[in-house]
Amino acid sequence: MRVLICGAGQVGYGIAERLAVEENDVSVIDSSPQLVQTIRDSLDVRGFVGHGAHPDVLAQAGAEQADMIIAVTLYDEVNMVACQVAHSLFNVPTKIARIRSQSYLEPHWSDLFSSAHMPIDVIISPEVEVGEMVLRRLQIPGAFDTVEFANGEVLVVGIVCSENCPVVDTPLSQLTELFPDLQAVVVGIVRRGTLFVPRSDDAMLVGDQVYVVCHRSQVQRTLGIFGHEEQVANRVVIAGGGNIGLYVASALEARAKAAKVKIIEGSRERAVAIADRLKRTVVLHGNALDQEIQREADVQDADTLVSLTNDDQVNVIACVMAKRLGCKSNMALINNRSYHTFTDILGIDATVNPRSLTVSKVLQHVRRGRIRGVHTVEYGAAEIIEAEALETSPLVGKPLRDLDLPDGIRIGAVYRDSKVIVPDGATQIIAGDRV
């Protein structure tokens, strides 16, 4: 597939990195010579310096032969115009744009991106994606990662095996014997920084990060089996009143009537603006790294602190401070992937990476076949994919035990006729199943 990417920042780089590894023909445009040189030096892609929406630059980058354009520059308007130019002048079949301003995305203006006006096939809103991820984590506080599939009926949760986890050193095959009615399957284990897909005779160890696929109704029971019985977070302090912080607070007001939310915002002007838009949320003007401000926000009595500023270092330190003051749990927005390696040591319970979420969303539309969902884990070490089985699929019509699946693949659930099936060796996939 020939893919044209406008924007060589963190998100553009991440998308180019994944697509290049899979032997796609990738060209990247950015106005920064330094970013273009970096991407040329480190990835097997072509780089072009220029404005991503200018026809001559798009032509030079091969827009006439492109199958897809992915516009992820810092500016919504550049992304929108790049897609329009790619459609009108070069007839690029698939157009994906990152749109950050919620004004463009209000339902009242939904016709804006129709084929008759501004033809964009897929709109990615990082603020919404990240906000929804934060909200899922707040609902399931015992998990460090939470993703929904199959219309929300299937969840994949990441769980840490702590010292009080009752199922450590137990082979996975015995879990089925111990909990025969549990609708959950362990599909991945991260041990000492390495991810692998376990076999039935593998056991989990203390410190492992485990990815489990389960029916929505079984999530709390699954967490309990792994020794996590944390309560849903109702007292929430948010550090950072930007677009994501405002989105999370607004959603909590609408969806969780019992929630008590406080926001710490460094800009007085922004604090006043979001206070006017929120109904029940208390907005405090101050520095999230000021202990007195955190105490004023009652961090010491909070269920969780969620740090969502645009500064990774502030997010990390704010979370550490909150824990020291007595906050039960914390969550940090982190863009820099190198920080991920030491967040556990600092006592950060969960992290959210906007780049990974955006890359996952893009990959969903790049994959061939009927892909319903993609979620990247461990910065690209693995993917969780929801795909519809076609008549021609080699998965169809045979018991799973008879399939010659490559190492590194494990089927965690089958969604058929609005029902979730937890597969075993005798399960047969039929055409139309979502796997």
Short mmCIF file of C-alpha atoms in Angstrom, two decimals:
data_model
loop_
_atom_site.label_atom_id
_atom_site.label_comp_id
_atom_site.label_asym_id
_atom_site.label_seq_id
_atom_site.Cartn_x
_atom_site.Cartn_y
_atom_site.Cartn_z
CA MET A 1 0.00 0.00 0.00
CA ARG A 2 1.25 3.49 -0.87
CA VAL A 3 0.68 5.83 2.06
CA LEU A 4 1.32 9.56 2.30
CA ILE A 5 1.73 11.00 5.81
CA CYS A 6 1.54 14.74 6.48
CA GLY A 7 3.31 15.52 9.74
CA ALA A 8 6.54 13.99 11.09
CA GLY A 9 5.92 14.67 14.79
CA GLN A 10 5.47 11.95 17.40
CA VAL A 11 2.23 10.63 15.90
CA GLY A 12 3.39 10.84 12.29
CA TYR A 13 6.67 9.15 13.18
CA GLY A 14 4.84 6.39 15.05
CA ILE A 15 2.51 5.69 12.13
CA ALA A 16 5.38 5.74 9.62
CA GLU A 17 7.41 3.41 11.83
CA ARG A 18 4.63 0.80 11.98
CA LEU A 19 3.71 1.01 8.29
CA ALA A 20 7.34 0.85 7.14
CA VAL A 21 7.99 -2.30 9.18
CA GLU A 22 5.07 -3.93 7.35
CA GLU A 23 6.68 -3.09 3.99
CA ASN A 24 4.26 -0.39 2.90
CA ASP A 25 5.50 2.32 0.54
CA VAL A 26 5.54 5.36 2.86
CA SER A 27 6.25 9.04 2.14
CA VAL A 28 6.29 11.68 4.89
CA ILE A 29 5.89 15.46 4.50
CA ASP A 30 6.79 18.02 7.14
CA SER A 31 7.79 21.69 7.11
CA SER A 32 10.66 20.98 9.55
CA PRO A 33 13.88 19.90 7.78
CA GLN A 34 15.15 18.49 11.07
CA LEU A 35 12.14 16.21 11.59
CA VAL A 36 12.27 15.05 7.97
CA GLN A 37 15.99 14.28 8.25
CA THR A 38 15.39 12.32 11.47
CA ILE A 39 12.69 10.20 9.89
CA ARG A 40 14.83 9.57 6.79
CA ASP A 41 17.80 8.49 8.90
CA SER A 42 15.89 6.11 11.15
CA LEU A 43 13.10 4.64 8.99
CA ASP A 44 12.80 3.09 5.55
CA VAL A 45 10.58 5.90 4.24
CA ARG A 46 10.89 8.87 1.90
CA GLY A 47 10.87 12.33 3.47
CA PHE A 48 9.87 15.64 1.86
CA VAL A 49 10.25 19.13 3.31
CA GLY A 50 7.28 21.38 2.62
CA HIS A 51 3.74 22.37 3.52
CA GLY A 52 1.50 19.32 3.73
CA ALA A 53 -1.49 21.00 2.08
CA HIS A 54 0.34 22.51 -0.92
CA PRO A 55 -0.43 20.72 -4.22
CA ASP A 56 3.16 20.87 -5.52
CA VAL A 57 4.51 19.28 -2.34
CA LEU A 58 1.85 16.55 -2.40
CA ALA A 59 2.62 15.89 -6.07
CA GLN A 60 6.35 15.64 -5.34
CA ALA A 61 5.62 13.14 -2.55
CA GLY A 62 3.66 10.89 -4.94
CA ALA A 63 0.04 11.80 -4.19
CA GLU A 64 -1.05 10.70 -7.67
CA GLN A 65 -0.16 7.08 -6.87
CA ALA A 66 -1.14 7.13 -3.16
CA ASP A 67 -3.78 4.76 -1.81
CA MET A 68 -4.17 6.75 1.40
CA ILE A 69 -3.28 10.11 2.95
CA ILE A 70 -2.93 10.46 6.72
CA ALA A 71 -2.81 14.10 7.83
CA VAL A 72 -1.56 14.43 11.41
CA THR A 73 0.16 17.82 11.52
CA LEU A 74 -0.28 20.05 14.58
CA TYR A 75 -2.93 22.12 12.81
CA ASP A 76 -6.50 20.96 12.13
CA GLU A 77 -6.89 23.31 9.20
CA VAL A 78 -3.75 22.01 7.46
CA ASN A 79 -4.97 18.44 7.94
CA MET A 80 -8.40 19.27 6.55
CA VAL A 81 -7.06 21.13 3.51
CA ALA A 82 -4.47 18.41 2.82
CA CYS A 83 -7.28 15.84 2.60
CA GLN A 84 -9.37 18.15 0.40
CA VAL A 85 -6.47 18.77 -2.01
CA ALA A 86 -5.61 15.05 -2.07
CA HIS A 87 -9.21 14.31 -3.01
CA SER A 88 -9.86 17.10 -5.50
CA LEU A 89 -6.54 17.11 -7.37
CA PHE A 90 -5.13 13.61 -6.91
CA ASN A 91 -8.19 11.43 -6.27
CA VAL A 92 -6.59 9.70 -3.28
CA PRO A 93 -9.08 6.96 -2.26
CA THR A 94 -8.78 7.06 1.55
CA LYS A 95 -8.29 10.22 3.59
CA ILE A 96 -7.61 10.27 7.35
CA ALA A 97 -7.25 13.48 9.36
CA ARG A 98 -6.47 14.29 12.97
CA ILE A 99 -8.93 16.95 14.17
CA ARG A 100 -8.32 18.27 17.67
CA SER A 101 -10.75 21.18 17.98
CA GLN A 102 -14.08 19.95 19.32
CA SER A 103 -15.84 22.81 17.54
CA TYR A 104 -15.44 20.98 14.22
CA LEU A 105 -16.75 17.75 15.73
CA GLU A 106 -20.03 18.91 17.24
CA PRO A 107 -22.97 16.83 15.95
CA HIS A 108 -24.66 19.97 14.68
CA TRP A 109 -21.91 20.35 12.04
CA SER A 110 -21.54 16.64 11.20
CA ASP A 111 -22.26 17.23 7.50
CA LEU A 112 -19.03 19.25 7.17
CA PHE A 113 -16.93 16.16 6.46
CA SER A 114 -19.33 14.51 4.01
CA SER A 115 -18.23 13.64 0.47
CA ALA A 116 -20.16 16.65 -0.86
CA HIS A 117 -18.23 19.14 1.27
CA MET A 118 -14.88 18.22 2.80
CA PRO A 119 -14.34 14.52 1.98
CA ILE A 120 -12.52 12.99 4.95
CA ASP A 121 -13.17 9.28 5.44
CA VAL A 122 -11.84 8.93 8.99
CA ILE A 123 -11.52 11.63 11.64
CA ILE A 124 -9.29 10.97 14.62
CA SER A 125 -9.73 13.11 17.72
CA PRO A 126 -6.88 12.45 20.17
CA GLU A 127 -8.66 14.33 22.94
CA VAL A 128 -11.73 12.09 22.66
CA GLU A 129 -9.68 8.89 22.33
CA VAL A 130 -7.49 9.74 25.33
CA GLY A 131 -10.46 11.02 27.34
CA GLU A 132 -12.41 7.81 26.80
CA MET A 133 -9.39 5.73 27.76
CA VAL A 134 -9.04 7.70 31.01
CA LEU A 135 -12.73 7.20 31.77
CA ARG A 136 -12.46 3.44 31.20
CA ARG A 137 -9.47 3.28 33.55
CA LEU A 138 -11.41 5.18 36.23
CA GLN A 139 -14.24 2.66 35.94
CA ILE A 140 -11.82 -0.29 36.21
CA PRO A 141 -9.12 0.98 38.59
CA GLY A 142 -7.42 -2.38 39.07
CA ALA A 143 -6.30 -2.45 35.42
CA PHE A 144 -3.39 -0.58 33.84
CA ASP A 145 -4.89 -0.91 30.35
CA THR A 146 -8.50 -1.26 29.22
CA VAL A 147 -9.85 -1.58 25.68
CA GLU A 148 -13.34 -2.37 24.40
CA PHE A 149 -14.21 -4.58 21.44
CA ALA A 150 -17.35 -6.19 19.97
CA ASN A 151 -19.65 -3.23 20.67
CA GLY A 152 -18.35 -3.03 24.23
CA GLU A 153 -19.23 -6.65 25.09
CA VAL A 154 -15.61 -7.82 25.13
CA LEU A 155 -12.91 -6.08 27.16
CA VAL A 156 -9.17 -6.55 27.16
CA VAL A 157 -7.69 -5.58 30.51
CA GLY A 158 -4.05 -5.31 31.54
CA ILE A 159 -3.46 -6.56 35.09
CA VAL A 160 -0.30 -6.55 37.19
CA CYS A 161 0.39 -9.73 39.17
CA SER A 162 1.38 -8.43 42.59
CA GLU A 163 2.68 -10.45 45.53
CA ASN A 164 -0.85 -11.02 46.81
CA CYS A 165 -2.09 -12.36 43.44
CA PRO A 166 -3.61 -15.78 44.26
CA VAL A 167 -3.06 -17.28 40.78
CA VAL A 168 0.70 -16.78 40.38
CA ASP A 169 2.69 -19.95 39.68
CA THR A 170 -0.50 -21.59 38.40
CA PRO A 171 -0.36 -23.02 34.83
CA LEU A 172 -2.99 -21.42 32.62
CA SER A 173 -4.56 -24.81 31.92
CA GLN A 174 -5.34 -25.14 35.64
CA LEU A 175 -7.13 -21.77 35.69
CA THR A 176 -9.85 -23.32 33.55
CA GLU A 177 -10.20 -26.18 36.02
CA LEU A 178 -10.26 -23.84 39.02
CA PHE A 179 -12.76 -21.39 37.45
CA PRO A 180 -14.72 -23.40 34.83
CA ASP A 181 -17.40 -20.73 34.35
CA LEU A 182 -14.98 -17.80 34.06
CA GLN A 183 -15.28 -16.18 30.64
CA ALA A 184 -11.69 -14.95 30.40
CA VAL A 185 -8.55 -15.89 28.45
CA VAL A 186 -4.96 -14.80 29.09
CA VAL A 187 -3.58 -13.75 25.70
CA GLY A 188 -0.31 -11.99 26.56
CA ILE A 189 2.25 -11.66 29.33
CA VAL A 190 4.92 -8.98 29.73
CA ARG A 191 7.83 -10.26 31.84
CA ARG A 192 10.90 -8.13 32.51
CA GLY A 193 10.08 -5.92 29.55
CA THR A 194 9.49 -8.76 27.05
CA LEU A 195 6.02 -9.62 25.76
CA PHE A 196 5.08 -13.18 24.81
CA VAL A 197 1.93 -15.11 24.00
CA PRO A 198 1.61 -17.86 26.63
CA ARG A 199 0.92 -21.54 26.12
CA SER A 200 -1.41 -23.56 28.34
CA ASP A 201 1.48 -24.87 30.47
CA ASP A 202 2.89 -21.39 31.14
CA ALA A 203 2.33 -19.81 34.56
CA MET A 204 2.25 -16.19 35.66
CA LEU A 205 4.88 -14.83 38.03
CA VAL A 206 4.93 -11.94 40.51
CA GLY A 207 5.58 -8.71 38.59
CA ASP A 208 4.12 -9.96 35.31
CA GLN A 209 1.83 -7.66 33.36
CA VAL A 210 -0.96 -9.83 32.00
CA TYR A 211 -3.42 -9.07 29.20
CA VAL A 212 -6.77 -10.82 29.67
CA VAL A 213 -9.73 -10.97 27.26
CA CYS A 214 -13.06 -11.29 29.05
CA HIS A 215 -16.79 -10.71 28.79
CA ARG A 216 -17.85 -7.32 30.12
CA SER A 217 -19.83 -8.96 32.93
CA GLN A 218 -16.75 -10.87 34.08
CA VAL A 219 -14.33 -7.95 34.43
CA GLN A 220 -14.68 -7.37 38.17
CA ARG A 221 -14.55 -11.09 38.93
CA THR A 222 -11.44 -11.48 36.76
CA LEU A 223 -9.73 -8.61 38.57
CA GLY A 224 -10.69 -10.18 41.90
CA ILE A 225 -9.15 -13.51 40.89
CA PHE A 226 -5.92 -11.64 40.19
CA GLY A 227 -6.07 -9.97 43.61
CA HIS A 228 -7.36 -6.57 42.48
CA GLU A 229 -10.53 -5.42 44.23
CA GLU A 230 -10.13 -1.66 44.00
CA GLN A 231 -13.34 0.34 44.06
CA VAL A 232 -14.53 2.58 41.22
CA ALA A 233 -12.97 6.03 41.56
CA ASN A 234 -15.60 8.57 42.64
CA ARG A 235 -13.35 11.23 44.17
CA VAL A 236 -11.16 12.37 41.29
CA VAL A 237 -8.60 15.18 41.08
CA ILE A 238 -7.53 16.19 37.57
CA ALA A 239 -4.24 18.04 37.08
CA GLY A 240 -4.56 20.07 33.88
CA GLY A 241 -7.70 21.74 32.56
CA GLY A 242 -6.86 21.50 28.86
CA ASN A 243 -9.07 19.84 26.25
CA ILE A 244 -8.59 16.35 27.69
CA GLY A 245 -9.08 17.42 31.31
CA LEU A 246 -12.23 19.32 30.38
CA TYR A 247 -13.55 16.35 28.37
CA VAL A 248 -13.00 13.93 31.27
CA ALA A 249 -14.60 16.26 33.82
CA SER A 250 -17.62 16.91 31.58
CA ALA A 251 -18.08 13.18 30.96
CA LEU A 252 -17.85 12.38 34.68
CA GLU A 253 -20.50 15.02 35.41
CA ALA A 254 -22.80 13.46 32.81
CA ARG A 255 -22.15 9.76 33.45
CA ALA A 256 -21.23 9.44 37.13
CA LYS A 257 -23.66 11.30 39.34
CA ALA A 258 -21.78 10.25 42.48
CA ALA A 259 -18.44 11.53 41.21
CA LYS A 260 -16.80 14.46 42.98
CA VAL A 261 -14.33 16.08 40.61
CA LYS A 262 -11.75 18.82 41.14
CA ILE A 263 -9.44 20.33 38.52
CA ILE A 264 -6.12 22.09 39.13
CA GLU A 265 -5.33 24.47 36.26
CA GLY A 266 -2.23 26.67 36.00
CA SER A 267 -3.68 29.37 33.73
CA ARG A 268 -6.10 31.71 35.48
CA GLU A 269 -7.83 32.58 32.21
CA ARG A 270 -8.31 28.91 31.33
CA ALA A 271 -9.48 28.10 34.87
CA VAL A 272 -12.20 30.74 34.65
CA ALA A 273 -13.24 29.53 31.18
CA ILE A 274 -13.64 25.87 32.16
CA ALA A 275 -15.34 26.77 35.46
CA ASP A 276 -18.04 28.50 33.40
CA ARG A 277 -18.54 25.36 31.28
CA LEU A 278 -18.68 22.84 34.13
CA LYS A 279 -21.58 22.44 36.55
CA ARG A 280 -20.45 20.39 39.56
CA THR A 281 -16.67 20.34 39.14
CA VAL A 282 -14.56 22.50 41.45
CA VAL A 283 -11.83 24.36 39.53
CA LEU A 284 -8.72 25.52 41.39
CA HIS A 285 -6.19 27.94 39.91
CA GLY A 286 -2.66 26.90 40.79
CA ASN A 287 0.38 24.76 40.05
CA ALA A 288 -0.25 21.00 40.19
CA LEU A 289 3.27 20.60 41.64
CA ASP A 290 2.43 22.80 44.64
CA GLN A 291 1.72 20.60 47.67
CA GLU A 292 -0.56 23.22 49.20
CA ILE A 293 -2.68 23.31 46.03
CA GLN A 294 -2.88 19.52 46.01
CA ARG A 295 -3.95 19.56 49.65
CA GLU A 296 -6.53 22.25 48.86
CA ALA A 297 -7.87 19.89 46.20
CA ASP A 298 -8.10 17.18 48.90
CA VAL A 299 -5.71 14.88 47.05
CA GLN A 300 -5.01 13.11 50.34
CA ASP A 301 -8.63 11.89 50.45
CA ALA A 302 -9.05 11.28 46.70
CA ASP A 303 -9.50 7.90 45.03
CA THR A 304 -7.23 8.92 42.19
CA LEU A 305 -5.27 11.80 40.69
CA VAL A 306 -5.23 11.96 36.90
CA SER A 307 -2.48 14.22 35.54
CA LEU A 308 -3.33 15.41 32.02
CA THR A 309 -1.12 18.44 31.44
CA ASN A 310 0.90 18.80 28.24
CA ASP A 311 4.17 18.28 30.16
CA ASP A 312 5.23 14.67 30.84
CA GLN A 313 7.52 15.67 33.69
CA VAL A 314 4.76 17.59 35.45
CA ASN A 315 2.42 14.61 35.04
CA VAL A 316 4.94 12.17 36.51
CA ILE A 317 5.90 14.38 39.46
CA ALA A 318 2.29 15.36 40.23
CA CYS A 319 1.38 11.67 40.44
CA VAL A 320 4.33 10.89 42.73
CA MET A 321 3.45 13.83 45.00
CA ALA A 322 -0.21 12.80 45.19
CA LYS A 323 0.74 9.29 46.28
CA ARG A 324 3.04 10.70 48.97
CA LEU A 325 0.18 12.86 50.25
CA GLY A 326 -2.12 9.83 50.58
CA CYS A 327 -3.96 9.57 47.25
CA LYS A 328 -5.02 5.94 46.67
CA SER A 329 -4.03 5.71 43.01
CA ASN A 330 -2.81 7.80 40.10
CA MET A 331 -2.70 7.98 36.32
CA ALA A 332 -0.36 9.99 34.09
CA LEU A 333 -0.56 11.18 30.51
CA ILE A 334 2.86 10.42 29.01
CA ASN A 335 3.98 11.09 25.45
CA ASN A 336 7.65 10.19 25.81
CA ARG A 337 7.92 6.41 25.45
CA SER A 338 11.25 6.32 27.33
CA TYR A 339 9.43 7.41 30.50
CA HIS A 340 7.38 4.24 30.37
CA THR A 341 10.34 2.18 31.57
CA PHE A 342 10.49 3.71 35.04
CA THR A 343 6.90 4.69 35.85
CA ASP A 344 6.41 1.47 37.85
CA ILE A 345 9.42 2.26 40.03
CA LEU A 346 7.96 5.69 40.83
CA GLY A 347 4.63 4.22 41.91
CA ILE A 348 2.54 5.34 38.93
CA ASP A 349 -0.39 2.96 38.61
CA ALA A 350 -1.43 3.62 35.02
CA THR A 351 -0.27 5.63 32.03
CA VAL A 352 -2.02 6.86 28.89
CA ASN A 353 -0.05 7.41 25.70
CA PRO A 354 -1.82 9.59 23.10
CA ARG A 355 0.54 8.53 20.34
CA SER A 356 -0.19 4.83 20.83
CA LEU A 357 -3.94 5.47 20.81
CA THR A 358 -3.75 7.51 17.60
CA VAL A 359 -1.50 4.97 15.88
CA SER A 360 -3.90 2.17 16.88
CA LYS A 361 -6.82 4.10 15.42
CA VAL A 362 -4.99 4.64 12.11
CA LEU A 363 -3.88 1.00 11.85
CA GLN A 364 -7.51 -0.08 12.10
CA HIS A 365 -8.08 1.54 8.70
CA VAL A 366 -4.79 0.51 7.10
CA ARG A 367 -5.13 -3.22 7.75
CA ARG A 368 -6.50 -5.32 4.90
CA GLY A 369 -9.68 -7.32 5.45
CA ARG A 370 -12.64 -6.48 7.66
CA ILE A 371 -10.88 -5.08 10.68
CA ARG A 372 -13.24 -3.75 13.36
CA GLY A 373 -10.65 -2.64 15.90
CA VAL A 374 -6.93 -2.50 16.62
CA HIS A 375 -5.13 -1.67 19.86
CA THR A 376 -1.34 -1.48 20.07
CA VAL A 377 0.26 -2.68 23.31
CA GLU A 378 3.75 -2.20 24.70
CA TYR A 379 4.61 0.43 22.08
CA GLY A 380 4.09 -1.87 19.13
CA ALA A 381 5.38 -5.14 20.60
CA ALA A 382 1.95 -6.66 19.93
CA GLU A 383 -1.52 -5.81 18.70
CA ILE A 384 -4.99 -6.80 19.80
CA ILE A 385 -7.14 -7.08 16.66
CA GLU A 386 -10.87 -7.57 16.21
CA ALA A 387 -11.51 -8.96 12.71
CA GLU A 388 -14.50 -10.42 10.91
CA ALA A 389 -13.92 -13.95 9.60
CA LEU A 390 -14.63 -14.22 5.87
CA GLU A 391 -15.74 -17.35 4.00
CA THR A 392 -12.23 -17.63 2.54
CA SER A 393 -10.47 -17.50 5.92
CA PRO A 394 -8.42 -20.60 6.83
CA LEU A 395 -9.79 -20.18 10.38
CA VAL A 396 -13.33 -21.10 9.28
CA GLY A 397 -14.78 -24.59 9.67
CA LYS A 398 -12.08 -26.33 11.72
CA PRO A 399 -11.74 -26.89 15.47
CA LEU A 400 -9.19 -24.44 16.86
CA ARG A 401 -7.01 -27.33 18.06
CA ASP A 402 -6.58 -28.41 14.41
CA LEU A 403 -5.54 -24.98 13.14
CA ASP A 404 -1.89 -24.40 12.36
CA LEU A 405 -1.72 -20.96 13.96
CA PRO A 406 1.71 -19.32 14.04
CA ASP A 407 3.43 -18.76 17.37
CA GLY A 408 2.49 -15.39 18.78
CA ILE A 409 -1.24 -15.61 18.07
CA ARG A 410 -3.90 -16.44 20.65
CA ILE A 411 -7.64 -16.17 20.10
CA GLY A 412 -9.27 -14.68 23.19
CA ALA A 413 -12.95 -14.40 22.22
CA VAL A 414 -15.45 -14.97 19.44
CA TYR A 415 -18.46 -12.66 19.03
CA ARG A 416 -21.39 -14.35 17.26
CA ASP A 417 -25.03 -13.24 17.05
CA SER A 418 -24.50 -10.70 19.86
CA LYS A 419 -23.10 -13.41 22.15
CA VAL A 420 -19.55 -13.78 23.45
CA ILE A 421 -17.96 -17.22 23.12
CA VAL A 422 -14.84 -18.02 25.11
CA PRO A 423 -13.02 -20.41 22.79
CA ASP A 424 -11.54 -23.78 23.62
CA GLY A 425 -9.91 -26.42 21.41
CA ALA A 426 -13.27 -27.66 20.08
CA THR A 427 -14.56 -24.22 19.06
CA GLN A 428 -15.14 -23.73 15.34
CA ILE A 429 -15.20 -20.27 13.79
CA ILE A 430 -17.87 -19.64 11.17
CA ALA A 431 -18.02 -16.93 8.52
CA GLY A 432 -19.24 -13.64 9.98
CA ASP A 433 -17.82 -14.23 13.43
CA ARG A 434 -15.86 -11.37 14.94
CA VAL A 435 -12.66 -12.85 16.34
#
